[in-house]
Coordinates of C-alpha atoms and ligand atoms in Angstrom, one line a residue:
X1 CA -13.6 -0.1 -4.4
X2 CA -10.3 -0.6 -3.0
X3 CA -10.4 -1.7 0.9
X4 CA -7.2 -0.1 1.9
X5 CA -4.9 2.8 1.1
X6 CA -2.0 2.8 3.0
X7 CA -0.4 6.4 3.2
X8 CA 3.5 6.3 3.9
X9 CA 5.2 9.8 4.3
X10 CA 8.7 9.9 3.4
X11 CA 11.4 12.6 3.9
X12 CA 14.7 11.2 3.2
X13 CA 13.9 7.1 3.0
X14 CA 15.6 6.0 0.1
X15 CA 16.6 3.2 1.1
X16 CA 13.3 2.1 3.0
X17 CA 10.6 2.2 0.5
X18 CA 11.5 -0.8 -1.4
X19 CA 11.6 -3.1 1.5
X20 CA 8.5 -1.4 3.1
X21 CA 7.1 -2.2 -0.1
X22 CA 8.0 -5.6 0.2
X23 CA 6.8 -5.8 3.6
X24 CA 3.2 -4.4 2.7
X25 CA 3.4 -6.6 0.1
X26 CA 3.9 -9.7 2.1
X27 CA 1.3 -8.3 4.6
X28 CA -1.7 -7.6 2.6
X29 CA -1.7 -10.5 0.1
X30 CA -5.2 -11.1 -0.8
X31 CA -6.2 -8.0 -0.2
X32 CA -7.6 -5.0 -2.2
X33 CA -5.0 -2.2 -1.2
X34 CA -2.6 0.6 -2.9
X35 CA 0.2 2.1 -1.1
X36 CA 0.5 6.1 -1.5
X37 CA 4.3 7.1 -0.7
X38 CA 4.0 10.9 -0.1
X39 CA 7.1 13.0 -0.5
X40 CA 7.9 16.3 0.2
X41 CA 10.5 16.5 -2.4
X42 CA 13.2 14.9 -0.1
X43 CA 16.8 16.1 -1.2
X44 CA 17.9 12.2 -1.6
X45 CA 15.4 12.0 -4.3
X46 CA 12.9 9.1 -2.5
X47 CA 10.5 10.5 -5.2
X48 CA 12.5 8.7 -8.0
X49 CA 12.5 5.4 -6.0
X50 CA 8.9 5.5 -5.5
X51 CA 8.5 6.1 -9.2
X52 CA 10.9 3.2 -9.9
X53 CA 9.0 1.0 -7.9
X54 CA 5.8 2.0 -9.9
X55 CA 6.7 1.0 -13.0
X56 CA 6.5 -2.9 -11.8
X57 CA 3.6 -2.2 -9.0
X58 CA 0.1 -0.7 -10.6
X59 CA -0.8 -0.6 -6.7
X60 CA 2.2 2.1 -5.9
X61 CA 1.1 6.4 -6.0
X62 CA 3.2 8.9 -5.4
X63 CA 2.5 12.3 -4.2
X64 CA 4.6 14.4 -4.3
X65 CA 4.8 17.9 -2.8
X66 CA 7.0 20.8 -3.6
X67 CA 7.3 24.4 -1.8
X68 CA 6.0 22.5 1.4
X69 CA 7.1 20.2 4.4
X70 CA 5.9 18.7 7.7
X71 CA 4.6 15.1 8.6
X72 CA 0.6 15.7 9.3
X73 CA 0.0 17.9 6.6
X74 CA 1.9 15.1 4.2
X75 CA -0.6 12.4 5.9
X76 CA -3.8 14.4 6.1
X77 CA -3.1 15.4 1.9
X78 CA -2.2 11.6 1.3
X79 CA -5.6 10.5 3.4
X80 CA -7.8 12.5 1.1
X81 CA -6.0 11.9 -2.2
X82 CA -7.5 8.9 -1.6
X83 CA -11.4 6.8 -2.3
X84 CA -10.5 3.2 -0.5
X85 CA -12.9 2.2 2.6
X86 CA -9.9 2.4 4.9
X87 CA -6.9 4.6 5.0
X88 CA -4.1 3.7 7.1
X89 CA -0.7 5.7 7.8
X90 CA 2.8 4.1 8.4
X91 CA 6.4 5.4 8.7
X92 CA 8.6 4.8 5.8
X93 CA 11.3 3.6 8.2
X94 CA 10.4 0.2 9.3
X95 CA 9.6 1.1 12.6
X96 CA 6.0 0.5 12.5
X97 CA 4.8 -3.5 12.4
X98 CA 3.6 -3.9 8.8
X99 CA 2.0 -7.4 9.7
X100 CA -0.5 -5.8 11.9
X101 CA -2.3 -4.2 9.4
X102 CA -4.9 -7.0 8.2
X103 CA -5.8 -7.6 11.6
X104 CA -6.5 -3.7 11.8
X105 CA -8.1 -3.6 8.5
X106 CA -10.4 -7.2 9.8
X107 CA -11.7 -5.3 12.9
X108 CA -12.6 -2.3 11.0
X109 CA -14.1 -4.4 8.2
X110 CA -16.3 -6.4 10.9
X111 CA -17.8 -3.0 12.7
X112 CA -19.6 -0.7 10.9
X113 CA -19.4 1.6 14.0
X114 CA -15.5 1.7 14.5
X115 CA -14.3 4.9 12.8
X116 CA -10.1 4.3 14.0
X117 CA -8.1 1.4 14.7
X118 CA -4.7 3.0 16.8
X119 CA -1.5 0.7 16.6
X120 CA -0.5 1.1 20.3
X121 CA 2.8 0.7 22.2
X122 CA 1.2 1.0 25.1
X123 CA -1.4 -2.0 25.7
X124 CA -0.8 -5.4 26.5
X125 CA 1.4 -7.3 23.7
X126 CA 2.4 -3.6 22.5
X127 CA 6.2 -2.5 23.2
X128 CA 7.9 0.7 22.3
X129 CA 11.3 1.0 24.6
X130 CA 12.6 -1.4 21.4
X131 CA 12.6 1.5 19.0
X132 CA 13.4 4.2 21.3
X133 CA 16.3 5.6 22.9
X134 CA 16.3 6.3 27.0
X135 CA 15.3 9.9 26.6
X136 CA 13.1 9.8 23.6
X137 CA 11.2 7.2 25.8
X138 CA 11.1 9.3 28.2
X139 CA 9.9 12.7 26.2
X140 CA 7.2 9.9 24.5
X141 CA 5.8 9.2 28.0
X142 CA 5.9 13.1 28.7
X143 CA 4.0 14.2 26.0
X144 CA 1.7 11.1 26.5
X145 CA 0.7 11.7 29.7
X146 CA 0.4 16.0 29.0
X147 CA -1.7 15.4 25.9
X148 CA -4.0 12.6 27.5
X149 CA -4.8 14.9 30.1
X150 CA -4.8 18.3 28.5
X151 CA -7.1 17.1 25.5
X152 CA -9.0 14.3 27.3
X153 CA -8.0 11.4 25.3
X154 CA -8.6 7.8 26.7
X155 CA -6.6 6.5 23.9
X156 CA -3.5 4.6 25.0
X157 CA -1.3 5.8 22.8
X158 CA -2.3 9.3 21.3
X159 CA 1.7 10.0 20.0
X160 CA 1.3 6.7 17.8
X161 CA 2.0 7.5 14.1
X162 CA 0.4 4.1 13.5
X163 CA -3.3 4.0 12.8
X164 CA -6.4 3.3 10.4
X165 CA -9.3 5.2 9.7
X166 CA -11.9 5.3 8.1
X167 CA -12.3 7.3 5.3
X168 CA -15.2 8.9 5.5
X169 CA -15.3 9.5 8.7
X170 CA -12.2 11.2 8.4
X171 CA -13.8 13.4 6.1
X172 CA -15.6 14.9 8.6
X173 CA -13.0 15.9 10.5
X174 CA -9.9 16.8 7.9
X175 CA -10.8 20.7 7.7
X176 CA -10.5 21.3 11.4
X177 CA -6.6 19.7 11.6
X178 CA -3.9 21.1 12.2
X179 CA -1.4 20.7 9.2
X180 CA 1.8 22.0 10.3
X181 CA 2.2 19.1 13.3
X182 CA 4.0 16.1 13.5
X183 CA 0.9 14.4 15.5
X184 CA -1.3 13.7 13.4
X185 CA -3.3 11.0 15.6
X186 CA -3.4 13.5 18.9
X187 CA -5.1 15.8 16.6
X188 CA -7.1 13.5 15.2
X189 CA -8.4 12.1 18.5
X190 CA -9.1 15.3 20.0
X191 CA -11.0 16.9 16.8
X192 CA -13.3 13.7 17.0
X193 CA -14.3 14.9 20.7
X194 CA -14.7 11.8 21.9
X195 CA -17.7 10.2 19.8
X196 CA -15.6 8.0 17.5
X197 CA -15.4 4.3 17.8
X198 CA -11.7 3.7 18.5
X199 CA -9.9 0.2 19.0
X200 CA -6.3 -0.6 20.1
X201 CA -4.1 -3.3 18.3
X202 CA -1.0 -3.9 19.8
X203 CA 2.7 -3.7 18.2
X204 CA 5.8 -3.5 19.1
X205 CA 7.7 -0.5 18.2
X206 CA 11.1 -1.0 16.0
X207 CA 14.3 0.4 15.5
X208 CA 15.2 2.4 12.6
X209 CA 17.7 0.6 9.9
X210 CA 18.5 3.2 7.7
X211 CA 18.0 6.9 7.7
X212 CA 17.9 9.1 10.4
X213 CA 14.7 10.5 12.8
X214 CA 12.6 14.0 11.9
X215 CA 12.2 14.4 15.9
X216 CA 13.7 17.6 17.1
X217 CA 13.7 20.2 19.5
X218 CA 11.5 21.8 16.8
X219 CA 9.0 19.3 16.9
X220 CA 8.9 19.3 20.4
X221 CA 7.8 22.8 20.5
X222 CA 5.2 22.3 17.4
X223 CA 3.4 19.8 19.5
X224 CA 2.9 22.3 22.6
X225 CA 1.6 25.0 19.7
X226 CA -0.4 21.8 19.0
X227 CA -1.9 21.5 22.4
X228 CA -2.6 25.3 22.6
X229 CA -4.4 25.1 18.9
X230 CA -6.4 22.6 20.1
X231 CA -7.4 24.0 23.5
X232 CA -8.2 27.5 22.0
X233 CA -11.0 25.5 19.7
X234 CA -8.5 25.9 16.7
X235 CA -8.8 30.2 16.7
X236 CA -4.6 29.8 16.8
X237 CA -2.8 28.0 15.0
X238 CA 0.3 26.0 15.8
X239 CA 2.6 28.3 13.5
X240 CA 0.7 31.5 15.4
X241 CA 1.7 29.8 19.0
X242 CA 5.5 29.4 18.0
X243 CA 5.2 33.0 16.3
X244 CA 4.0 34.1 19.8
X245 CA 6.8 32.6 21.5
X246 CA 9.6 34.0 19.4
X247 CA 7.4 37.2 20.4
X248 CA 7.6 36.9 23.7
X249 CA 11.7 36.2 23.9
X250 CA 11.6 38.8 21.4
X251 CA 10.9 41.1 25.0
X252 CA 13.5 39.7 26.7
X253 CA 16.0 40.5 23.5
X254 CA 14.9 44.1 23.4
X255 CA 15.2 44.8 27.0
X256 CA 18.6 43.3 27.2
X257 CA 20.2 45.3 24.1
X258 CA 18.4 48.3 25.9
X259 CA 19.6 47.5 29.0
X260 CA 23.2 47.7 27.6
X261 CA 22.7 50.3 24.9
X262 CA 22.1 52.7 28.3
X263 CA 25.6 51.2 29.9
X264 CA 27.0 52.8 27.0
X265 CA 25.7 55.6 26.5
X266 CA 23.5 56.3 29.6
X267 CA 22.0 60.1 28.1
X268 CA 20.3 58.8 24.7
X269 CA 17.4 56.7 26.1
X270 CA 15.9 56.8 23.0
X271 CA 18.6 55.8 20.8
X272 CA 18.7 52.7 23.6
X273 CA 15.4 51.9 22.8
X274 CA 15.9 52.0 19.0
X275 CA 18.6 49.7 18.9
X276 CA 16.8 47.3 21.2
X277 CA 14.0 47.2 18.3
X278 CA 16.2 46.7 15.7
X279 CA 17.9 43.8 17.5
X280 CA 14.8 42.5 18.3
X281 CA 13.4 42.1 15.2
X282 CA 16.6 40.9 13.6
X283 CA 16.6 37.8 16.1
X284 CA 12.6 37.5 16.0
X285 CA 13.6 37.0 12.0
X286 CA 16.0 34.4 13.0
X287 CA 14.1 32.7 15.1
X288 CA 10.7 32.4 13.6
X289 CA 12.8 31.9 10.2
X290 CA 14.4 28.4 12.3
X291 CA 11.5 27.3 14.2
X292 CA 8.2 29.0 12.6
X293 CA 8.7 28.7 9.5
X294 CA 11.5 26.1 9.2
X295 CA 9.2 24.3 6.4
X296 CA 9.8 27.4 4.2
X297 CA 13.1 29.0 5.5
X298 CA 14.8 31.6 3.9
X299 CA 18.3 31.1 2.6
X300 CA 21.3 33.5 1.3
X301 CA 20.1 36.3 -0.5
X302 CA 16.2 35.4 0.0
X303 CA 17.3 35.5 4.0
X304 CA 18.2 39.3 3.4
X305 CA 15.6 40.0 1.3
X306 CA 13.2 38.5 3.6
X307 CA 14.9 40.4 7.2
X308 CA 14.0 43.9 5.0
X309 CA 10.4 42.7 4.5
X310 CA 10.1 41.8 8.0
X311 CA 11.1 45.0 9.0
X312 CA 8.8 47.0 7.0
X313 CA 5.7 44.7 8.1
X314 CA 6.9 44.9 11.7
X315 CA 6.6 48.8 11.5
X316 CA 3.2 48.6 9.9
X317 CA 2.8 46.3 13.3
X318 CA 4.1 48.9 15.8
X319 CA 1.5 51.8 13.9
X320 CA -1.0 49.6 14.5
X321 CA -0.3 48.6 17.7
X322 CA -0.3 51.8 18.9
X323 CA -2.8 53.1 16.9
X324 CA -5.4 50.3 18.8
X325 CA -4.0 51.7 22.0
X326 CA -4.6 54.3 22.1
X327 CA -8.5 53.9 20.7
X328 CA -8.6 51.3 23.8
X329 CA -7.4 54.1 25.6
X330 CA -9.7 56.6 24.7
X331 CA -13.1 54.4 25.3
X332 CA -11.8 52.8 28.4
X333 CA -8.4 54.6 29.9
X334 CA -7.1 51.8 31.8
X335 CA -3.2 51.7 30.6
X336 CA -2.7 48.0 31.3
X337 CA -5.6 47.0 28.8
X338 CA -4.9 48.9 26.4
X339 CA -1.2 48.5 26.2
X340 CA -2.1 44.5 25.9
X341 CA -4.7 44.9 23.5
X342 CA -2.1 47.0 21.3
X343 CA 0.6 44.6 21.8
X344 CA -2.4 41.5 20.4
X345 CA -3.1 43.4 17.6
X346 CA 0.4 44.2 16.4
X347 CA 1.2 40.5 17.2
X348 CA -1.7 39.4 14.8
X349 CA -1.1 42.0 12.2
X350 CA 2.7 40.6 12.2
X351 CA 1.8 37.2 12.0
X352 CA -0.6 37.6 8.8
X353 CA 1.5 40.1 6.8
X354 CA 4.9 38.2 7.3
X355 CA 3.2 35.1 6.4
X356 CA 1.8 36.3 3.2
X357 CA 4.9 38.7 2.8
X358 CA 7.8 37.3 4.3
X359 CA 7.2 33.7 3.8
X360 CA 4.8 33.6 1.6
X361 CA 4.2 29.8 0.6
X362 CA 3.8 28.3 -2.9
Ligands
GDD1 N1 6.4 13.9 3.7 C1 7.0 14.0 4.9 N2 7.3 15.3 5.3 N3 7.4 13.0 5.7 C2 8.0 13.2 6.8 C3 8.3 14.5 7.3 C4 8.0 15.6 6.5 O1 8.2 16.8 6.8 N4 9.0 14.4 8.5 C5 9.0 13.0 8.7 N5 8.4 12.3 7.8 C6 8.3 10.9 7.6 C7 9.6 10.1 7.8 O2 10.2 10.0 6.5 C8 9.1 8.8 8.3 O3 8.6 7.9 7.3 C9 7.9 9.2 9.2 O4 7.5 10.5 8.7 C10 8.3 9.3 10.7 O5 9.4 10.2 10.8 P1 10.6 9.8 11.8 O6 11.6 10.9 11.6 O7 11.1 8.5 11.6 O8 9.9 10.0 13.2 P2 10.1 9.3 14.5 O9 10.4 7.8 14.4 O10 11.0 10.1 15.4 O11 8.6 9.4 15.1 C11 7.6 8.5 14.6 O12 7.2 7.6 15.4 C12 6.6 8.1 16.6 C13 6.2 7.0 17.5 O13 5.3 6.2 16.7 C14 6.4 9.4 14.1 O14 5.5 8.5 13.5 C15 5.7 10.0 15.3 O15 4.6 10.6 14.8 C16 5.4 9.0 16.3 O16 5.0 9.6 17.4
MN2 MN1 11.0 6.8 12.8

């Protein structure tokens, strides 16, 4: 049995996988170990790299993954393609400190109990201003502090995307994760609800050679769906918190266009009020098409294709929406209540039908 799988995801790292591999290499001599390199068919083809690499190193897998994207999903899938004793994950990039590993892989070895070893920035020895820029250090200590205290982690560094766990008891935990996150480690913590062994091994945090960061706007807003998801016991997902959001503005849209529909044309209130729909769900589309579901966004003629669907499943929505209203209504005739629990139910019907309609994955 192999001690060690080390899962790398890649998106776009070329040019990094051979000398991680040489790193790993240099790193984990003596050891039993593979590395899996687990690609979401990147557009610079790091897939054929990896494969290159293979043909000289029996201990290099790749998996690689079509029709999808997004960091945790591409750890959690290259955690359980594996059967070593350990799994650990590591960015492509060089960022992470490679020679840590054995002494991560030693503690686990020695202590039956410890379930995770965390590479940490943030304990004594540990640096990560090195690899960061001013105001990605400071968003890193942001979400630090918001996560540590909204999901009770003790952890010192819950944003690290340096850790190794063990396999088995990761097991336990891998349905109840959230795959569309860039977190994976948060998650991870706060799905083990505090009864894991954890242990903290410095490193200092690097700066990326070649390639550029995955860290956008985007992600910033996955990892508050994240926080949500995992406060709501996992009934919403992350991609059913952004949906919500774009909702939400989607409000603000439809008043505005209203609003100056009836400038106007101040005697047709209700051709206002359907142009503010129609608006509405136009730039709902856009939205949830950029940020939603950004790992399977619609392009071209797809785009226009996929707009139509959405407005068919967004008037089944509004049917039922009122429809549920107005049963609400009926058994207990409080406006306000009813109205909302309309509004939820559209919002949920929505969500389901345009994900298995509109963007339907592979
Ligand atoms: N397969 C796959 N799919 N890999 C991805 C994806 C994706 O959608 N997005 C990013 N990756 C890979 C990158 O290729 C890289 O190897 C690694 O995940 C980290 O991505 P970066 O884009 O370099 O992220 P970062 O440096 O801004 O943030 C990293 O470091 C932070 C601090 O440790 C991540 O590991 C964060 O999770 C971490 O908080
Ligand atoms: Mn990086």
């Amino acid at each position: 049995m192999l001690d060690l799988t080390v899962v790398v995801p890649t998106f776009n790292e070329r040019e990094n996988v051979g000398p991680l591999l040489g790193l790993l290499t240099d790193a984990l001599q003596g050891r039993a170990w593979e590395v899996i390199f687990v690609d979401d068919d990147s557009p610079d083809h790091t897939a054929d790299a990896v494969l290159a690499l293979a043909e000289t190193h029996p201990n290099v897998r790749l998996l690689h993954r079509t029709g999808r994207r997004g960091l945790a999903g591409a750890c959690i899938e290259g955690i359980l393609s594996s059967s070593a004793r350990f799994c650990a994950v590591i960015d492509a990039d060089l960022q992470h400190d490679e020679t840590r590993l054995p002494v991560m892989l030693d503690l686990a070895l020695a202590d039956p109990a410890l379930d995770l070893v965390i590479g940490s920035r943030n304990v004594e020895g540990g640096d990560a201003a090195g690899g960061f820029s001013a105001r990605r250090k400071w968003g890193s200590d942001t979400a630090t502090a918001l996560t540590k205290a909204a999901l009770k982690i003790t952890a010192s560094d819950p944003m690290s995307g340096f850790f190794l766990v063990r396999r088995s008891s990761f097991a336990t935990v891998a349905d109840q994760l959230q795959v569309a996150g860039f977190k994976l480690l948060a998650d991870l913590l706060s799905a083990s609800r505090g009864r894991w062994k954890v242990a903290e091994v410095p490193y200092r945090f690097r700066q990326r050679q070649f390639g550029t960061s995955k860290m956008d706007r985007a992600v910033a807003l996955e990892f508050l769906g994240l926080l949500v998801a995992r406060k709501t016991g996992g009934l919403v997902s992350i991609k059913f918190v952004l949906f919500g959001m774009v909702g939400l503005l989607g409000v603000f849209v439809q008043l505005a266009v209203v609003g100056l529909a009836l400038r106007l044309m101040p005697q047709s209130f209700a051709l206002a009020q359907v142009c503010g729909v129609v608006v509405a769900i136009a730039s709902n589309f856009t939205l949830n098409n950029a940020l939603t579901y950004r790992d399977r966004a619609l392009r071209g003629l797809d785009w226009i294709k996929g707009l139509a669907s959405f407005y068919v499943v967004c008037s089944f929505g509004a049917l039922m929406n009122v429809g549920l209203a107005r049963l609400v209504y009926d058994v207990a005739p409080y406006w306000a209540l009813a109205s909302v629990a309309g509004a939820v139910a559209g919002a949920v019907w929505n969500f389901m039908a345009s994900s298995l309609v509109t963007w339907k994955s592979r």
